[in-house]
Short mmCIF file of C-alpha atoms and ligand atoms in Angstrom, two decimals:
data_model
loop_
_atom_site.label_atom_id
_atom_site.label_comp_id
_atom_site.label_asym_id
_atom_site.label_seq_id
_atom_site.Cartn_x
_atom_site.Cartn_y
_atom_site.Cartn_z
CA MET A 1 -0.60 -37.99 -79.35
CA HIS A 2 2.81 -38.71 -78.53
CA GLN A 3 5.40 -39.04 -81.22
CA PRO A 4 6.41 -42.06 -83.20
CA LEU A 5 9.41 -43.33 -82.55
CA LEU A 6 10.64 -44.14 -85.81
CA LEU A 7 8.95 -41.32 -87.57
CA GLY A 8 11.78 -38.35 -87.22
CA THR A 9 10.64 -35.31 -88.40
CA SER A 10 13.47 -32.90 -87.18
CA ARG A 11 14.64 -31.75 -90.44
CA LYS A 12 17.78 -31.20 -89.10
CA PRO A 13 20.94 -32.48 -91.35
CA PRO A 14 22.22 -35.75 -91.17
CA MET A 15 25.05 -36.78 -89.12
CA THR A 16 28.91 -38.01 -89.75
CA THR A 17 30.36 -39.41 -86.47
CA LEU A 18 34.35 -39.03 -86.17
CA SER A 19 34.94 -42.70 -83.40
CA PHE A 20 38.00 -40.77 -81.04
CA GLY A 21 41.21 -42.59 -79.51
CA GLY A 22 43.03 -38.57 -79.48
CA GLY A 23 45.84 -40.12 -80.62
CA GLN A 24 47.67 -39.78 -84.50
CA ASP A 25 45.16 -41.48 -86.96
CA SER A 26 42.87 -40.03 -85.50
CA ALA A 27 43.87 -36.19 -85.14
CA ALA A 28 44.43 -36.45 -88.70
CA LEU A 29 41.43 -36.63 -89.69
CA LEU A 30 39.74 -34.24 -87.35
CA ASN A 31 42.71 -32.02 -89.02
CA LEU A 32 41.34 -33.25 -92.63
CA LEU A 33 37.22 -32.98 -91.83
CA ILE A 34 38.40 -29.50 -90.39
CA ALA A 35 41.17 -28.13 -92.77
CA ASP A 36 40.24 -29.73 -95.86
CA PRO A 37 37.05 -28.76 -97.65
CA THR A 38 36.99 -31.54 -100.28
CA PHE A 39 37.26 -34.20 -97.24
CA ARG A 40 34.78 -32.99 -95.33
CA LYS A 41 32.30 -32.04 -98.41
CA LYS A 42 32.57 -35.95 -99.12
CA TYR A 43 33.44 -37.39 -95.32
CA ALA A 44 30.89 -35.47 -93.19
CA PRO A 45 28.73 -32.96 -95.66
CA GLY A 46 26.26 -32.24 -92.58
CA LEU A 47 26.98 -32.42 -89.15
CA LEU A 48 30.07 -33.56 -87.19
CA THR A 49 29.59 -35.61 -84.07
CA VAL A 50 33.74 -36.00 -82.18
CA LEU A 51 33.53 -38.29 -79.19
CA MET A 52 36.59 -39.97 -77.36
CA SER A 53 35.17 -42.45 -74.31
CA ASP A 54 37.51 -41.92 -71.13
CA THR A 55 39.56 -44.92 -69.81
CA GLY A 56 40.82 -42.76 -66.56
CA ASP A 57 43.95 -44.53 -67.69
CA GLU A 58 45.25 -42.37 -70.53
CA HIS A 59 48.44 -41.19 -70.73
CA GLY A 60 48.76 -36.90 -69.47
CA GLU A 61 49.76 -36.08 -72.78
CA THR A 62 47.09 -36.92 -74.89
CA LEU A 63 44.98 -35.64 -72.29
CA THR A 64 46.33 -32.69 -72.79
CA TYR A 65 46.14 -33.36 -76.24
CA ILE A 66 41.70 -33.50 -75.47
CA GLU A 67 42.31 -30.10 -73.68
CA HIS A 68 43.73 -28.46 -77.30
CA VAL A 69 40.90 -30.64 -79.34
CA LYS A 70 38.45 -28.85 -77.20
CA GLN A 71 39.09 -25.69 -77.83
CA LEU A 72 40.11 -26.39 -81.38
CA CYS A 73 36.19 -28.75 -81.70
CA GLN A 74 34.70 -25.04 -80.62
CA ALA A 75 36.71 -22.83 -82.75
CA HIS A 76 35.17 -24.73 -85.65
CA ASN A 77 31.54 -25.33 -84.82
CA ILE A 78 32.19 -28.96 -84.56
CA THR A 79 30.51 -30.74 -81.38
CA PHE A 80 33.49 -32.63 -79.40
CA MET A 81 31.98 -35.04 -76.58
CA HIS A 82 35.53 -36.30 -73.56
CA ILE A 83 32.71 -38.98 -72.10
CA THR A 84 33.54 -39.42 -68.77
CA PRO A 85 32.29 -41.24 -66.16
CA ASP A 86 30.80 -38.92 -63.91
CA LEU A 87 28.76 -38.36 -67.26
CA GLY A 88 26.80 -41.26 -67.06
CA PHE A 89 27.90 -42.81 -70.35
CA HIS A 90 29.88 -45.58 -67.99
CA SER A 91 28.53 -48.59 -66.92
CA ALA A 92 28.64 -49.57 -62.62
CA ALA A 93 31.60 -52.16 -63.40
CA TRP A 94 32.81 -50.62 -65.91
CA GLN A 95 33.62 -46.72 -64.62
CA SER A 96 37.33 -46.62 -64.96
CA LEU A 97 39.84 -49.82 -66.01
CA TYR A 98 41.10 -49.88 -62.25
CA GLY A 99 37.87 -49.90 -61.33
CA GLN A 100 36.93 -52.73 -62.89
CA TRP A 101 40.22 -54.06 -61.33
CA ASP A 102 39.36 -53.49 -58.70
CA ARG A 103 35.88 -55.32 -58.66
CA ASN A 104 37.39 -58.25 -59.92
CA HIS A 105 40.98 -58.78 -58.39
CA THR A 106 42.53 -58.91 -61.87
CA VAL A 107 43.94 -57.17 -64.65
CA GLN A 108 43.84 -57.03 -68.84
CA SER A 109 46.09 -60.19 -70.54
CA LEU A 110 46.99 -60.81 -73.41
CA ALA A 111 45.76 -64.10 -73.14
CA PHE A 112 42.12 -63.24 -72.65
CA PRO A 113 39.95 -60.82 -75.44
CA ARG A 114 40.35 -57.06 -74.85
CA THR A 115 36.92 -56.47 -73.30
CA CYS A 116 38.03 -53.70 -72.28
CA SER A 117 37.87 -51.96 -75.16
CA ALA A 118 34.25 -52.80 -75.77
CA ASN A 119 33.30 -51.80 -72.47
CA LEU A 120 35.04 -48.63 -71.78
CA LYS A 121 35.45 -46.66 -75.15
CA LEU A 122 33.06 -48.13 -77.39
CA ALA A 123 29.27 -49.08 -75.09
CA PRO A 124 30.29 -45.63 -73.70
CA MET A 125 30.90 -43.90 -76.52
CA PHE A 126 27.19 -44.86 -78.41
CA ARG A 127 25.31 -44.35 -75.55
CA ALA A 128 26.89 -40.78 -75.09
CA LEU A 129 25.83 -40.01 -79.19
CA ASN A 130 22.67 -42.25 -78.44
CA ALA A 131 21.83 -39.17 -75.95
CA HIS A 132 22.89 -36.30 -78.39
CA VAL A 133 21.43 -36.78 -81.45
CA ALA A 134 18.34 -38.11 -79.52
CA GLN A 135 18.29 -34.11 -78.20
CA VAL A 136 19.86 -32.61 -81.66
CA TYR A 137 16.85 -34.95 -83.62
CA GLY A 138 13.68 -34.72 -80.68
CA TYR A 139 14.34 -38.63 -80.45
CA ALA A 140 13.11 -40.52 -77.61
CA PRO A 141 16.36 -41.48 -75.75
CA SER A 142 14.85 -44.39 -74.62
CA ALA A 143 12.44 -46.96 -75.01
CA PRO A 144 10.58 -50.56 -74.07
CA ARG A 145 12.48 -53.23 -74.93
CA ARG A 146 14.72 -51.11 -77.50
CA GLN A 147 17.91 -49.65 -75.95
CA LEU A 148 19.68 -47.27 -77.88
CA SER A 149 16.68 -45.82 -79.51
CA ALA A 150 17.39 -42.52 -81.08
CA LEU A 151 19.92 -44.33 -82.78
CA TYR A 152 17.55 -46.00 -84.44
CA ALA A 153 15.01 -43.05 -84.70
CA TYR A 154 17.84 -42.07 -86.51
CA ALA A 155 18.58 -44.29 -88.61
CA ALA A 156 14.75 -45.29 -90.00
CA GLU A 157 14.78 -41.51 -91.27
CA HIS A 158 18.62 -40.45 -92.40
CA GLY A 159 19.83 -44.59 -93.30
CA PRO A 160 22.85 -45.13 -90.69
CA MET A 161 24.76 -43.10 -89.67
CA PRO A 162 28.53 -42.63 -91.38
CA MET A 163 31.27 -43.16 -88.04
CA MET A 164 34.92 -42.53 -88.87
CA ILE A 165 37.03 -44.95 -87.47
CA GLY A 166 40.81 -44.04 -87.86
CA PHE A 167 42.47 -46.96 -88.13
CA ALA A 168 45.39 -46.18 -90.89
CA ALA A 169 47.10 -48.36 -94.12
CA GLY A 170 48.19 -51.28 -92.57
CA GLU A 171 45.87 -52.04 -90.57
CA GLU A 172 43.82 -53.65 -92.53
CA ARG A 173 43.24 -56.77 -90.69
CA ARG A 174 41.86 -54.04 -86.92
CA VAL A 175 38.61 -53.98 -89.65
CA LYS A 176 36.31 -57.08 -88.77
CA PRO A 177 32.44 -57.10 -88.78
CA ALA A 178 30.72 -55.52 -85.96
CA GLN A 179 29.58 -57.61 -83.08
CA SER A 180 26.98 -55.41 -82.16
CA GLN A 181 23.62 -55.29 -83.07
CA VAL A 182 23.07 -52.08 -82.47
CA ILE A 183 26.34 -50.54 -84.39
CA ILE A 184 25.00 -53.57 -87.27
CA ASP A 185 21.02 -52.30 -87.87
CA THR A 186 22.34 -47.65 -86.62
CA MET A 187 25.46 -47.29 -88.25
CA HIS A 188 28.29 -46.99 -91.85
CA ARG A 189 31.25 -47.56 -89.66
CA ILE A 190 34.14 -45.64 -92.31
CA TYR A 191 37.60 -45.98 -92.04
CA PRO A 192 39.01 -42.97 -94.57
CA LEU A 193 43.10 -43.02 -93.93
CA ILE A 194 42.78 -46.84 -95.52
CA ASP A 195 40.54 -45.07 -98.87
CA LEU A 196 43.00 -42.88 -98.57
CA GLY A 197 46.09 -45.18 -98.37
CA LEU A 198 47.65 -43.27 -95.16
CA ASN A 199 49.69 -45.27 -93.31
CA ARG A 200 51.21 -43.58 -89.64
CA ARG A 201 54.12 -42.01 -91.39
CA GLY A 202 51.11 -40.20 -94.07
CA CYS A 203 49.24 -39.48 -90.41
CA GLN A 204 51.46 -37.58 -89.16
CA GLU A 205 53.08 -35.84 -92.32
CA THR A 206 48.85 -34.97 -93.44
CA ILE A 207 48.89 -33.30 -89.59
CA HIS A 208 52.21 -31.74 -89.85
CA ALA A 209 51.42 -30.13 -93.27
CA LEU A 210 47.62 -29.10 -92.35
CA GLY A 211 49.74 -26.63 -89.78
CA GLY A 212 48.02 -28.64 -87.23
CA VAL A 213 49.06 -30.73 -82.99
CA THR A 214 50.76 -33.87 -83.69
CA PRO A 215 50.15 -35.80 -80.63
CA TYR A 216 51.61 -39.30 -79.78
CA PRO A 217 49.97 -42.44 -80.36
CA SER A 218 46.81 -42.92 -77.33
CA ASN A 219 46.67 -46.46 -75.21
CA CYS A 220 45.98 -46.60 -71.73
CA ARG A 221 49.34 -46.55 -69.52
CA SER A 222 48.17 -50.22 -68.32
CA CYS A 223 47.46 -51.64 -71.50
CA PRO A 224 48.80 -55.71 -72.32
CA PHE A 225 50.17 -54.43 -75.43
CA ALA A 226 52.81 -52.40 -73.78
CA SER A 227 56.65 -52.45 -75.84
CA ALA A 228 59.49 -52.90 -73.53
CA HIS A 229 59.93 -49.47 -75.15
CA ASP A 230 56.49 -48.45 -72.89
CA LEU A 231 57.70 -50.43 -69.98
CA LEU A 232 61.11 -48.06 -69.60
CA ARG A 233 58.92 -45.00 -70.91
CA LEU A 234 56.51 -45.48 -68.06
CA GLU A 235 58.56 -45.45 -65.81
CA LEU A 236 60.47 -42.96 -66.18
CA GLN A 237 56.60 -40.67 -67.41
CA GLU A 238 55.12 -42.18 -65.25
CA PRO A 239 56.87 -44.04 -62.60
CA ALA A 240 53.58 -43.80 -60.07
CA ALA A 241 51.59 -45.84 -62.87
CA LEU A 242 53.41 -48.24 -63.89
CA ASP A 243 53.30 -49.24 -59.23
CA ARG A 244 49.96 -49.21 -59.66
CA TRP A 245 50.15 -51.70 -62.51
CA MET A 246 52.23 -53.53 -61.43
CA GLY A 247 50.44 -53.83 -58.35
CA ALA A 248 47.23 -54.90 -60.29
CA GLU A 249 49.19 -57.78 -60.82
CA GLU A 250 51.06 -58.62 -57.95
CA ARG A 251 47.00 -59.39 -56.15
CA LYS A 252 45.63 -60.70 -59.50
CA LEU A 253 48.03 -63.41 -59.33
CA ALA A 254 48.02 -64.16 -56.21
CA ALA A 255 44.74 -63.46 -55.93
CA PRO A 256 42.62 -67.19 -54.12
CA LYS A 257 40.19 -66.58 -57.32
CA TRP A 258 42.68 -67.49 -59.65
CA GLN A 259 44.38 -70.10 -57.63
CA GLY A 260 43.70 -73.02 -60.17
CA THR A 261 42.92 -71.16 -63.52
CA ARG A 262 44.76 -69.96 -65.94
CA ASN A 263 46.15 -67.68 -63.93
CA HIS A 264 48.24 -65.53 -66.51
CA THR A 265 50.74 -62.67 -66.41
CA VAL A 266 49.77 -59.32 -68.12
CA PHE A 267 51.76 -60.08 -71.87
CA ALA A 268 51.05 -63.69 -71.33
CA ASN A 269 54.68 -64.90 -71.19
CA ASP A 270 55.05 -66.11 -67.82
CA LEU A 271 57.87 -62.67 -66.88
CA THR A 272 55.20 -60.17 -64.68
CA ILE A 273 56.00 -56.70 -65.76
CA ARG A 274 58.01 -56.44 -63.15
CA GLN A 275 60.96 -59.06 -64.72
CA SER A 276 59.68 -58.06 -68.32
CA LEU A 277 60.61 -53.88 -67.38
CA GLU A 278 64.07 -55.88 -66.19
CA ARG A 279 64.63 -57.84 -69.20
CA ALA A 280 63.76 -53.73 -71.30
CA HIS A 281 66.46 -52.77 -69.25
CA LEU A 282 69.29 -54.82 -69.88
CA LYS A 283 68.51 -55.15 -73.77
CA TYR A 284 68.38 -51.11 -74.05
CA PRO A 285 71.14 -50.47 -71.56
CA GLY A 286 70.90 -46.53 -70.77
CA MET A 287 67.69 -45.27 -72.69
CA GLY A 288 67.02 -41.51 -71.46
CA LEU A 289 63.18 -40.49 -72.54
CA GLN A 290 63.95 -38.15 -75.05
CA GLU A 291 64.61 -41.21 -77.24
CA LEU A 292 62.52 -43.12 -75.72
CA ASN A 293 59.55 -40.10 -76.78
CA HIS A 294 60.76 -40.79 -79.85
CA ILE A 295 60.69 -43.71 -80.75
CA ARG A 296 56.96 -43.77 -78.79
CA PHE A 297 56.00 -40.89 -81.73
CA GLN A 298 57.81 -42.27 -84.88
CA ARG A 299 56.19 -45.46 -84.59
CA GLY A 300 53.28 -45.60 -82.23
CA HIS A 301 50.90 -48.06 -80.40
CA ALA A 302 51.35 -52.01 -80.78
CA THR A 303 47.14 -52.21 -79.98
CA THR A 304 45.00 -54.04 -81.72
CA THR A 305 41.61 -54.06 -80.92
CA SER A 306 39.63 -54.01 -84.10
CA PHE A 307 36.39 -52.05 -85.35
S1 SF4 B 401 43.98 -49.55 -75.19
FE1 SF4 B 401 44.99 -51.04 -74.47
S2 SF4 B 401 44.07 -51.11 -71.84
FE2 SF4 B 401 43.28 -49.35 -72.97
S3 SF4 B 401 41.05 -50.09 -73.59
FE3 SF4 B 401 42.43 -50.64 -75.64
S4 SF4 B 401 43.48 -53.05 -75.09
FE4 SF4 B 401 42.26 -52.47 -73.04
#
């Protein structure tokens, strides 16, 4: 007889997950989980799994911080999954941000829904979590007519799995009803930073007070939410990445398949990235990397994807 799919017998403690973006908000949560026993007991009393899905366009500083987080989690016996495409959890169509853009001669624009986040962050994260849960608890990772069946088996045995989301106080508008049935059925999303009233500054201060390393805010280098300061900084810090992004936009604007459609620029304001960069130079003349780093570190990014 095979083991029933929805009746677990694992006797393992329940699991909490942390959706980790590699920026200051999720870093504050990880530092609290490691260094504050009261917080850990309240939010993640059993097993803890930290998940970060890589978009293939992460900033160099984020990748450096991820290496630090890997060691930190290892030292504290926390499972950390850095989900890169080679692990097999990214779909064929969304191996990376540029993989998708190259396939379709497109580029992400503020004029359209941010499908990148759903396909490069959420989908690989849940596939990886499903595989991990199957392995830890001994559930079948897949079943006929049911994807992510280990997450369903877990929910049947333990109830919906808590998933901590690092939205800070002041970002309440990013909390939206779940769009995916598997999230509705198997996950319980929690927002401890909002509960605790910790905004970005509060996250920075919390990490510092706990003796942790505060990362730069994290989003893709080629994110349509980039500010004028972000463009200036990317030009100085990772000029090849900026060139690649401008090239992708130029390709999209010229591509025959998009002629006669709403063929918007990245920022959807009729200015190309190159023209936006020129304006940024005029508005903020002579800004150096040190000043731009300070601005990004303090203000964060303006990404408003919801979850
Ligand atoms: S950071 Fe920006 S480009 Fe990257 S997945 Fe999120 S919305 Fe898309």
